[in-house]
mmCIF file of C-alpha atoms in Angstrom:
data_model
loop_
_atom_site.group_PDB
_atom_site.id
_atom_site.type_symbol
_atom_site.label_atom_id
_atom_site.label_comp_id
_atom_site.label_asym_id
_atom_site.label_seq_id
_atom_site.Cartn_x
_atom_site.Cartn_y
_atom_site.Cartn_z
ATOM 1 C CA MET A 1 113.015 108.864 61.502
ATOM 2 C CA ALA A 2 113.214 110.117 64.713
ATOM 3 C CA ARG A 3 116.874 110.459 66.765
ATOM 4 C CA ALA A 4 116.065 107.860 69.733
ATOM 5 C CA ASP A 5 114.211 104.959 67.092
ATOM 6 C CA ALA A 6 118.273 106.230 64.637
ATOM 7 C CA ILE A 7 120.557 105.885 67.975
ATOM 8 C CA TRP A 8 119.519 102.704 68.847
ATOM 9 C CA LYS A 9 119.292 101.045 65.064
ATOM 10 C CA ARG A 10 122.163 102.090 65.289
ATOM 11 C CA LEU A 11 123.259 100.284 68.164
ATOM 12 C CA ARG A 12 121.549 97.192 67.102
ATOM 13 C CA LYS A 13 123.313 96.781 63.604
ATOM 14 C CA SER A 14 126.689 97.574 65.383
ATOM 15 C CA ARG A 15 126.184 95.219 68.836
ATOM 16 C CA ASP A 16 123.979 92.577 67.010
ATOM 17 C CA ASN A 17 124.955 91.948 63.443
ATOM 18 C CA PRO A 18 127.610 94.473 61.841
ATOM 19 C CA ALA A 19 126.649 93.820 58.717
ATOM 20 C CA TRP A 20 122.297 94.520 58.788
ATOM 21 C CA GLU A 21 120.628 96.783 57.404
ATOM 22 C CA ASP A 22 117.423 98.087 57.819
ATOM 23 C CA SER A 23 114.712 98.778 54.893
ATOM 24 C CA SER A 24 114.260 102.154 56.352
ATOM 25 C CA GLU A 25 117.349 103.018 56.114
ATOM 26 C CA ARG A 26 118.852 101.827 52.731
ATOM 27 C CA GLY A 27 115.577 103.952 51.420
ATOM 28 C CA GLU A 28 117.051 107.086 52.687
ATOM 29 C CA THR A 29 118.415 109.974 50.532
ATOM 30 C CA ARG A 30 120.384 110.882 54.035
ATOM 31 C CA ARG A 31 123.923 108.956 55.692
ATOM 32 C CA TRP A 32 125.584 108.814 58.455
ATOM 33 C CA SER A 33 127.618 112.170 58.913
ATOM 34 C CA GLY A 34 130.558 110.883 61.493
ATOM 35 C CA ASP A 35 131.779 107.971 63.489
ATOM 36 C CA THR A 36 130.308 109.933 66.987
ATOM 37 C CA ILE A 37 127.201 110.038 68.348
ATOM 38 C CA GLU A 38 126.983 113.199 68.083
ATOM 39 C CA GLY A 39 127.433 112.928 64.193
ATOM 40 C CA GLU A 40 124.907 110.835 64.784
ATOM 41 C CA ILE A 41 122.206 113.708 66.782
ATOM 42 C CA ALA A 42 122.476 115.919 64.070
ATOM 43 C CA ASP A 43 122.614 114.040 60.872
ATOM 44 C CA VAL A 44 119.128 112.694 62.177
ATOM 45 C CA GLU A 45 115.177 114.648 61.701
ATOM 46 C CA LEU A 46 113.426 115.046 64.901
ATOM 47 C CA PRO A 47 110.046 115.985 64.111
ATOM 48 C CA ARG A 48 108.986 117.993 66.830
ATOM 49 C CA ARG A 49 105.791 116.446 67.434
ATOM 50 C CA ARG A 50 106.570 113.556 69.573
ATOM 51 C CA ASP A 51 107.618 114.379 73.664
ATOM 52 C CA TYR A 52 108.988 111.314 73.427
ATOM 53 C CA ASP A 53 111.501 112.177 70.901
ATOM 54 C CA GLN A 54 112.279 115.237 73.023
ATOM 55 C CA GLU A 55 112.165 114.415 76.252
ATOM 56 C CA ILE A 56 115.125 111.776 74.490
ATOM 57 C CA GLU A 57 117.108 113.878 72.906
ATOM 58 C CA ALA A 58 116.902 115.696 76.357
ATOM 59 C CA GLU A 59 118.186 113.137 78.119
ATOM 60 C CA PHE A 60 120.740 112.179 75.497
ATOM 61 C CA GLU A 61 122.224 115.127 76.383
ATOM 62 C CA GLU A 62 121.184 115.485 80.450
ATOM 63 C CA TYR A 63 124.297 112.458 80.168
ATOM 64 C CA LYS A 64 126.746 113.786 78.308
ATOM 65 C CA HIS A 65 126.646 116.977 79.647
ATOM 66 C CA PRO A 66 125.124 117.743 82.942
ATOM 67 C CA ARG A 67 123.969 121.874 84.211
ATOM 68 C CA ASP A 68 126.381 122.654 86.012
ATOM 69 C CA GLU A 69 128.971 121.708 83.101
ATOM 70 C CA ARG A 70 126.604 124.181 81.143
ATOM 71 C CA GLY A 71 126.076 127.736 80.117
ATOM 72 C CA PRO A 72 123.122 129.956 81.518
ATOM 73 C CA ASP A 73 122.542 128.721 77.119
ATOM 74 C CA GLY A 74 122.161 125.284 78.120
ATOM 75 C CA HIS A 75 125.414 125.090 75.587
ATOM 76 C CA ASP A 76 128.423 123.789 77.051
ATOM 77 C CA ASP A 77 131.616 126.359 78.906
ATOM 78 C CA TYR A 78 134.723 124.966 78.114
ATOM 79 C CA ASP A 79 137.098 127.890 77.991
ATOM 80 C CA ASP A 80 138.203 125.740 74.584
ATOM 81 C CA GLY A 81 134.742 126.288 72.820
ATOM 82 C CA GLY A 82 134.358 122.468 72.309
ATOM 83 C CA TYR A 83 132.312 118.911 73.294
ATOM 84 C CA ALA A 84 133.349 117.215 76.236
ATOM 85 C CA GLU A 85 134.394 114.378 76.554
ATOM 86 C CA GLU A 86 132.816 111.733 74.209
ATOM 87 C CA VAL A 87 129.453 109.153 75.062
ATOM 88 C CA ASP A 88 129.531 105.622 74.881
ATOM 89 C CA VAL A 89 126.628 105.361 72.249
ATOM 90 C CA ASN A 90 125.979 101.315 74.510
ATOM 91 C CA GLU A 91 126.689 102.981 78.125
ATOM 92 C CA TRP A 92 124.069 105.557 77.307
ATOM 93 C CA ALA A 93 121.740 102.312 76.243
ATOM 94 C CA ARG A 94 122.634 101.130 79.496
ATOM 95 C CA GLU A 95 120.918 104.394 81.372
ATOM 96 C CA GLN A 96 117.720 104.003 79.426
ATOM 97 C CA ARG A 97 117.361 100.169 79.744
ATOM 98 C CA ARG A 98 116.615 100.715 83.879
ATOM 99 C CA LYS A 99 114.983 102.583 82.585
ATOM 100 C CA PHE A 100 110.525 101.515 81.746
ATOM 101 C CA ALA A 101 109.067 103.319 79.120
ATOM 102 C CA GLY A 102 105.737 103.518 81.512
ATOM 103 C CA GLN A 103 103.701 101.386 78.644
ATOM 104 C CA THR A 104 99.985 101.678 81.087
ATOM 105 C CA SER A 105 99.436 103.344 84.509
ATOM 106 C CA ASN A 106 98.502 99.544 85.872
ATOM 107 C CA TYR A 107 102.252 97.781 87.196
ATOM 108 C CA LEU A 108 102.258 94.943 88.796
ATOM 109 C CA LEU A 109 105.632 93.976 90.809
ATOM 110 C CA SER A 110 105.904 90.782 92.375
ATOM 111 C CA PHE A 111 108.915 90.750 95.690
ATOM 112 C CA GLY A 112 111.406 87.814 96.697
ATOM 113 C CA PHE A 113 114.875 86.073 96.802
ATOM 114 C CA PRO A 114 116.276 84.575 94.477
ATOM 115 C CA GLY A 115 115.160 81.186 92.908
ATOM 116 C CA SER A 116 111.125 82.330 95.059
ATOM 117 C CA GLY A 117 108.610 82.224 92.298
ATOM 118 C CA LYS A 118 108.507 85.131 90.642
ATOM 119 C CA THR A 119 109.220 84.533 87.078
ATOM 120 C CA THR A 120 107.496 81.135 86.999
ATOM 121 C CA PHE A 121 103.908 83.236 88.902
ATOM 122 C CA GLN A 122 104.219 85.760 86.224
ATOM 123 C CA SER A 123 104.665 83.654 83.796
ATOM 124 C CA PHE A 124 102.671 81.179 84.084
ATOM 125 C CA LEU A 125 99.998 84.555 84.366
ATOM 126 C CA VAL A 126 100.810 85.697 80.715
ATOM 127 C CA TYR A 127 100.561 82.359 79.526
ATOM 128 C CA TYR A 128 96.709 82.081 81.390
ATOM 129 C CA LEU A 129 95.832 85.013 80.551
ATOM 130 C CA THR A 130 97.155 84.910 76.269
ATOM 131 C CA HIS A 131 96.232 80.869 75.834
ATOM 132 C CA ILE A 132 93.869 78.989 78.555
ATOM 133 C CA GLY A 133 91.500 81.651 80.958
ATOM 134 C CA PRO A 134 88.719 83.495 78.803
ATOM 135 C CA PHE A 135 90.057 86.843 77.480
ATOM 136 C CA ASP A 136 91.038 88.604 74.711
ATOM 137 C CA ALA A 137 95.240 88.734 76.276
ATOM 138 C CA HIS A 138 97.661 89.921 73.846
ATOM 139 C CA PRO A 139 101.206 91.851 74.799
ATOM 140 C CA ARG A 140 102.336 95.652 73.815
ATOM 141 C CA ILE A 141 104.531 96.143 71.722
ATOM 142 C CA ASN A 142 106.172 98.826 70.581
ATOM 143 C CA PRO A 143 109.891 98.455 69.706
ATOM 144 C CA LEU A 144 110.797 102.644 68.404
ATOM 145 C CA GLY A 145 109.389 104.455 70.842
ATOM 146 C CA ASN A 146 110.804 102.789 74.444
ATOM 147 C CA ALA A 147 114.404 101.780 75.697
ATOM 148 C CA GLN A 148 113.239 97.615 75.894
ATOM 149 C CA GLY A 149 112.913 97.198 71.505
ATOM 150 C CA TRP A 150 111.770 93.202 70.555
ATOM 151 C CA ASP A 151 113.185 92.333 74.364
ATOM 152 C CA PRO A 152 109.079 91.749 76.304
ATOM 153 C CA MET A 153 107.900 90.078 73.043
ATOM 154 C CA VAL A 154 110.997 87.852 73.503
ATOM 155 C CA THR A 155 110.491 86.965 77.046
ATOM 156 C CA PHE A 156 107.605 86.360 75.736
ATOM 157 C CA ASN A 157 107.769 84.012 73.940
ATOM 158 C CA GLU A 158 110.114 81.829 75.385
ATOM 159 C CA TRP A 159 107.173 82.043 78.194
ATOM 160 C CA ILE A 160 104.932 80.905 76.448
ATOM 161 C CA ARG A 161 107.248 77.791 74.529
ATOM 162 C CA LEU A 162 108.441 77.277 77.667
ATOM 163 C CA TRP A 163 104.885 76.234 79.611
ATOM 164 C CA HIS A 164 102.586 74.604 76.584
ATOM 165 C CA GLN A 165 106.182 71.739 77.479
ATOM 166 C CA GLY A 166 105.456 71.687 80.905
ATOM 167 C CA LYS A 167 108.642 73.470 82.283
ATOM 168 C CA PHE A 168 109.136 76.112 84.534
ATOM 169 C CA PRO A 169 111.405 79.283 83.235
ATOM 170 C CA PRO A 170 114.720 80.923 84.220
ATOM 171 C CA ALA A 171 115.338 83.385 86.966
ATOM 172 C CA ASN A 172 115.597 86.773 85.450
ATOM 173 C CA PRO A 173 119.858 87.068 84.361
ATOM 174 C CA VAL A 174 120.997 88.978 88.035
ATOM 175 C CA ASP A 175 122.063 93.212 84.977
ATOM 176 C CA GLU A 176 120.035 95.934 85.132
ATOM 177 C CA ARG A 177 119.897 95.712 81.595
ATOM 178 C CA ASP A 178 117.604 92.578 81.909
ATOM 179 C CA ILE A 179 114.843 94.587 83.866
ATOM 180 C CA ARG A 180 112.255 93.704 82.176
ATOM 181 C CA GLU A 181 108.945 95.458 81.786
ATOM 182 C CA LEU A 182 106.446 92.664 79.214
ATOM 183 C CA ALA A 183 103.527 94.871 79.026
ATOM 184 C CA LEU A 184 100.325 93.380 78.446
ATOM 185 C CA ASP A 185 96.930 94.230 76.009
ATOM 186 C CA ILE A 186 93.953 92.796 78.082
ATOM 187 C CA GLN A 187 90.186 92.765 77.483
ATOM 188 C CA PRO A 188 87.564 89.852 79.901
ATOM 189 C CA LEU A 189 85.415 87.681 77.239
ATOM 190 C CA GLN A 190 83.186 86.746 79.634
ATOM 191 C CA GLY A 191 80.491 89.460 81.845
ATOM 192 C CA LYS A 192 78.818 92.569 80.970
ATOM 193 C CA ARG A 193 80.568 96.046 79.639
ATOM 194 C CA GLN A 194 83.791 94.033 81.679
ATOM 195 C CA PRO A 195 86.472 97.274 81.662
ATOM 196 C CA PRO A 196 89.818 96.543 79.643
ATOM 197 C CA LEU A 197 92.783 95.936 81.588
ATOM 198 C CA GLU A 198 96.325 97.431 79.979
ATOM 199 C CA LEU A 199 98.760 95.459 82.938
ATOM 200 C CA SER A 200 102.551 95.664 83.352
ATOM 201 C CA LEU A 201 103.778 92.894 84.540
ATOM 202 C CA VAL A 202 107.902 93.523 86.789
ATOM 203 C CA GLU A 203 110.764 91.539 85.853
ATOM 204 C CA VAL A 204 113.577 92.001 88.696
ATOM 205 C CA SER A 205 116.267 89.344 89.398
ATOM 206 C CA GLY A 206 115.785 88.528 93.570
ATOM 207 C CA GLU A 207 120.054 89.471 93.606
ATOM 208 C CA PHE A 208 118.839 93.231 93.040
ATOM 209 C CA MET A 209 114.651 92.893 95.677
ATOM 210 C CA ALA A 210 117.706 91.716 98.381
ATOM 211 C CA ARG A 211 119.575 94.816 98.281
ATOM 212 C CA VAL A 212 116.637 96.668 100.300
ATOM 213 C CA ILE A 213 117.707 94.405 102.931
ATOM 214 C CA ALA A 214 120.030 96.846 105.554
ATOM 215 C CA GLU A 215 123.605 94.904 106.174
ATOM 216 C CA ARG A 216 126.726 96.007 108.721
ATOM 217 C CA ASP A 217 128.749 96.176 104.906
ATOM 218 C CA HIS A 218 125.757 98.657 103.261
ATOM 219 C CA ASP A 219 123.212 100.366 103.508
ATOM 220 C CA PRO A 220 119.863 99.788 101.673
ATOM 221 C CA ASP A 221 119.545 100.284 98.491
ATOM 222 C CA LEU A 222 116.923 99.754 95.332
ATOM 223 C CA VAL A 223 117.345 99.657 91.513
ATOM 224 C CA ASP A 224 116.023 102.718 90.296
ATOM 225 C CA ALA A 225 113.259 101.071 87.999
ATOM 226 C CA VAL A 226 111.700 100.120 90.609
ATOM 227 C CA ALA A 227 112.403 103.014 93.159
ATOM 228 C CA ASN A 228 110.667 104.613 89.959
ATOM 229 C CA LEU A 229 107.475 102.985 90.758
ATOM 230 C CA PHE A 230 107.256 103.649 94.264
ATOM 231 C CA GLY A 231 107.949 107.199 94.018
ATOM 232 C CA ASP A 232 105.308 107.538 90.138
ATOM 233 C CA ASP A 233 101.933 108.137 92.202
ATOM 234 C CA GLN A 234 100.498 108.277 88.543
ATOM 235 C CA ILE A 235 100.661 104.721 88.538
ATOM 236 C CA ASN A 236 98.238 101.964 90.120
ATOM 237 C CA LEU A 237 100.788 99.146 91.220
ATOM 238 C CA THR A 238 100.684 96.177 93.803
ATOM 239 C CA LEU A 239 103.367 94.553 95.077
ATOM 240 C CA VAL A 240 103.760 90.815 96.049
ATOM 241 C CA PHE A 241 105.436 89.682 98.873
ATOM 242 C CA ILE A 242 106.135 85.767 98.173
ATOM 243 C CA ILE A 243 107.590 83.390 101.018
ATOM 244 C CA ASP A 244 109.620 80.867 99.795
ATOM 245 C CA PRO A 245 110.549 77.628 101.970
ATOM 246 C CA ASP A 246 113.734 77.457 101.521
ATOM 247 C CA HIS A 247 114.948 80.620 103.036
ATOM 248 C CA GLY A 248 112.764 80.309 105.854
ATOM 249 C CA ASP A 249 112.511 83.358 108.730
ATOM 250 C CA GLU A 250 114.718 85.589 106.533
ATOM 251 C CA ASN A 251 111.187 86.382 104.361
ATOM 252 C CA ASP A 252 110.439 88.484 107.677
ATOM 253 C CA VAL A 253 113.339 90.028 107.528
ATOM 254 C CA LEU A 254 113.135 91.025 103.827
ATOM 255 C CA PHE A 255 109.600 92.286 103.610
ATOM 256 C CA GLN A 256 109.455 94.474 107.417
ATOM 257 C CA ASN A 257 113.393 95.919 105.076
ATOM 258 C CA LEU A 258 111.186 97.107 101.862
ATOM 259 C CA VAL A 259 108.089 98.175 104.274
ATOM 260 C CA THR A 260 110.789 100.208 106.457
ATOM 261 C CA PHE A 261 112.433 101.333 102.978
ATOM 262 C CA LEU A 262 108.419 102.695 101.695
ATOM 263 C CA ASP A 263 108.486 104.636 104.375
ATOM 264 C CA VAL A 264 111.356 105.942 105.266
ATOM 265 C CA HIS A 265 112.154 106.738 100.852
ATOM 266 C CA PHE A 266 108.528 107.007 99.564
ATOM 267 C CA PRO A 267 105.687 108.158 102.304
ATOM 268 C CA GLY A 268 102.551 107.329 101.578
ATOM 269 C CA ALA A 269 103.596 104.953 99.274
ATOM 270 C CA ARG A 270 101.812 102.172 100.271
ATOM 271 C CA GLU A 271 98.231 104.683 100.901
ATOM 272 C CA ARG A 272 98.590 103.923 96.250
ATOM 273 C CA MET A 273 99.131 100.364 96.499
ATOM 274 C CA SER A 274 98.250 97.150 96.962
ATOM 275 C CA LEU A 275 99.481 94.249 98.685
ATOM 276 C CA ALA A 276 98.890 90.455 98.274
ATOM 277 C CA ILE A 277 100.993 87.585 100.169
ATOM 278 C CA MET A 278 101.978 84.662 98.299
ATOM 279 C CA ILE A 279 102.777 81.351 99.329
ATOM 280 C CA SER A 280 105.442 79.976 97.508
ATOM 281 C CA LYS A 281 106.001 76.552 96.454
ATOM 282 C CA PRO A 282 102.491 75.216 98.219
ATOM 283 C CA GLU A 283 104.127 71.731 98.405
ATOM 284 C CA ALA A 284 107.161 72.744 99.918
ATOM 285 C CA SER A 285 105.517 74.650 102.268
ATOM 286 C CA LEU A 286 103.161 72.268 103.419
ATOM 287 C CA GLN A 287 106.004 70.117 105.026
ATOM 288 C CA LEU A 288 108.270 72.462 106.147
ATOM 289 C CA LEU A 289 105.003 73.601 108.506
ATOM 290 C CA GLN A 290 103.910 69.592 109.821
ATOM 291 C CA SER A 291 107.619 69.157 110.710
ATOM 292 C CA ARG A 292 107.254 72.240 112.881
ATOM 293 C CA TYR A 293 104.404 71.795 113.565
ATOM 294 C CA PRO A 294 102.778 68.248 113.474
ATOM 295 C CA GLU A 295 99.192 68.683 114.077
ATOM 296 C CA TYR A 296 98.671 69.638 111.035
ATOM 297 C CA ASN A 297 99.934 66.524 109.453
ATOM 298 C CA HIS A 298 96.635 64.866 108.022
ATOM 299 C CA HIS A 299 96.943 68.007 106.094
ATOM 300 C CA THR A 300 97.388 67.830 101.975
ATOM 301 C CA GLU A 301 97.348 70.564 100.414
ATOM 302 C CA LEU A 302 98.075 74.204 101.696
ATOM 303 C CA ARG A 303 94.873 75.850 100.955
ATOM 304 C CA GLY A 304 91.822 77.453 102.803
ATOM 305 C CA ASP A 305 92.187 78.810 106.609
ATOM 306 C CA LEU A 306 95.095 76.250 106.239
ATOM 307 C CA CYS A 307 97.332 78.971 104.496
ATOM 308 C CA GLU A 308 96.831 82.182 107.126
ATOM 309 C CA ASP A 309 97.598 79.592 109.679
ATOM 310 C CA TYR A 310 101.186 79.233 107.575
ATOM 311 C CA VAL A 311 101.383 82.869 106.773
ATOM 312 C CA ARG A 312 101.579 83.394 110.989
ATOM 313 C CA LEU A 313 103.398 80.676 111.935
ATOM 314 C CA MET A 314 106.081 80.446 109.426
ATOM 315 C CA ALA A 315 106.724 84.518 108.267
ATOM 316 C CA PRO A 316 104.510 86.838 111.191
ATOM 317 C CA ARG A 317 106.600 90.453 110.972
ATOM 318 C CA THR A 318 104.471 89.029 107.388
ATOM 319 C CA HIS A 319 101.443 88.494 108.760
ATOM 320 C CA ARG A 320 101.021 91.530 110.851
ATOM 321 C CA ILE A 321 102.353 93.842 107.871
ATOM 322 C CA LEU A 322 99.536 92.242 106.154
ATOM 323 C CA ASP A 323 96.766 93.118 108.724
ATOM 324 C CA SER A 324 98.028 96.587 108.948
ATOM 325 C CA TRP A 325 97.782 97.874 106.034
ATOM 326 C CA PRO A 326 96.406 101.145 105.322
ATOM 327 C CA SER A 327 93.759 99.363 103.198
ATOM 328 C CA SER A 328 91.889 96.369 104.541
ATOM 329 C CA GLN A 329 90.476 95.855 101.177
ATOM 330 C CA ARG A 330 92.926 96.183 98.564
ATOM 331 C CA VAL A 331 95.585 92.504 101.113
ATOM 332 C CA GLN A 332 94.767 89.724 100.156
ATOM 333 C CA LEU A 333 96.225 85.199 101.666
ATOM 334 C CA MET A 334 97.017 83.750 98.362
ATOM 335 C CA THR A 335 98.568 80.314 97.250
ATOM 336 C CA LEU A 336 99.398 79.637 93.726
ATOM 337 C CA HIS A 337 99.765 75.601 93.116
ATOM 338 C CA LEU A 338 100.946 75.006 89.314
ATOM 339 C CA GLY A 339 99.371 71.456 89.121
ATOM 340 C CA GLU A 340 100.728 68.216 89.561
ATOM 341 C CA LEU A 341 104.709 68.040 89.864
ATOM 342 C CA GLY A 342 107.135 65.494 88.843
ATOM 343 C CA SER A 343 110.587 65.962 86.268
ATOM 344 C CA GLN A 344 111.550 64.750 82.924
ATOM 345 C CA ASP A 345 114.618 64.044 82.261
ATOM 346 C CA GLY A 346 116.384 65.383 84.462
ATOM 347 C CA GLU A 347 114.016 68.781 84.679
ATOM 348 C CA PRO A 348 111.011 69.354 86.531
ATOM 349 C CA ARG A 349 108.226 69.516 84.628
ATOM 350 C CA VAL A 350 103.787 70.767 85.966
ATOM 351 C CA HIS A 351 102.896 67.543 84.242
ATOM 352 C CA ARG A 352 98.977 67.754 84.379
ATOM 353 C CA ILE A 353 98.342 72.011 85.277
ATOM 354 C CA ASP A 354 95.533 73.321 87.436
ATOM 355 C CA TYR A 355 94.071 76.502 86.617
ATOM 356 C CA THR A 356 92.284 77.149 89.753
ATOM 357 C CA ASP A 357 94.667 79.490 91.661
ATOM 358 C CA ILE A 358 95.918 80.725 88.571
ATOM 359 C CA GLU A 359 92.318 82.493 88.018
ATOM 360 C CA ALA A 360 91.627 83.214 91.356
ATOM 361 C CA ILE A 361 94.911 85.471 91.670
ATOM 362 C CA PHE A 362 93.229 87.422 88.587
ATOM 363 C CA GLY A 363 90.698 87.665 89.711
ATOM 364 C CA TRP A 364 91.300 89.329 92.718
ATOM 365 C CA LEU A 365 94.210 91.400 90.395
ATOM 366 C CA TYR A 366 91.568 92.098 87.735
ATOM 367 C CA SER A 367 89.696 94.109 90.546
ATOM 368 C CA GLN A 368 92.485 96.049 92.069
ATOM 369 C CA PHE A 369 93.281 98.299 88.992
ATOM 370 C CA THR A 370 89.744 98.498 87.365
ATOM 371 C CA GLY A 371 86.652 98.057 90.474
ATOM 372 C CA SER A 372 84.929 95.803 88.790
ATOM 373 C CA GLY A 373 84.148 91.864 89.292
ATOM 374 C CA LEU A 374 84.871 88.646 86.887
ATOM 375 C CA GLY A 375 83.190 86.438 85.575
ATOM 376 C CA PRO A 376 80.579 85.034 83.343
ATOM 377 C CA SER A 377 77.128 87.959 82.010
ATOM 378 C CA VAL A 378 72.920 85.718 83.302
ATOM 379 C CA TRP A 379 72.820 85.787 79.500
ATOM 380 C CA GLN A 380 76.300 83.979 79.551
ATOM 381 C CA GLN A 381 75.030 80.922 82.777
ATOM 382 C CA PHE A 382 71.466 81.010 81.283
ATOM 383 C CA LEU A 383 73.333 79.887 77.850
ATOM 384 C CA GLU A 384 76.124 77.728 79.911
ATOM 385 C CA TRP A 385 72.847 75.675 81.883
ATOM 386 C CA LEU A 386 71.225 75.099 78.724
ATOM 387 C CA ARG A 387 74.343 73.180 77.084
ATOM 388 C CA ARG A 388 74.211 71.246 80.222
#
């Protein structure tokens, strides 16, 4: 058993259910040698062929004993020859859960204020891909290979159950331990030789994203899990700015501060990224536009050219960011209509779900990540014509 696996099993046993015992542990001939984490690590064999496990061991040792506290041979160099202060396994686990395992090379990051609709968008996209659209799509879960364990599958299950009922998923908790990477394997079922797509969605609370705004009492900052994405030139990253009508002019402030933060700390990162501007809550956004500009009162939906008018008038700085993005081939303006909105038992619901926008949104995302377009082949179009 790999060391990282053993640590996580031990952690989950002690934290979630002390009486739980894994089947692999029941069959082990060797038992834990002590109550300290050093004893646990020393008593578990490490398959040297697995680079990941070697990295976990090195990271944990570095966490316990920083390099400047070790001797030239890499071992602790203390007068008493003993270990440094014992490190709590729970604290080490929290550190690991702030890092993504890099399950895919394609990442989608939705960026916006708390309550702007980031989780709604990403969960609706997952529901469409796995249950509605012409794809064979399923979560990629590696419970023993990364610190998230089964948590992404739990998130997936919760999202699917809610969308089956037309309910909105709750916002992501404000805790770095609850930052999630949900990876999907997606194979289009239409068209000829359309390449599969491996896609990771990042779930981060909007409270952490708002910290990128410079204020008098603090400098701008990003949580490590998000900053690492911007600093990794080996991944394909699509950034989605979600404009929330409830935050008005502050949308411009948030997105401009992020762009400035990227240019200062990650120069050149924007050249590697695609950018989408999504108008969240299109019904409320249209009402806001009409309240400020009565000449738009005859419109009933926020679509087409009206979307560009909305961003230009309601978020002018964001519109400039879109226009001046390093590559005009890697930008897109979009809205997300979910369907007929209502309520039931005092909760907001989607009574008749509309997949038109999410289908177009994923079509654009797919082209950005793969360079190919979605759609049926000529033969599939002919068969469809015969069925009419």
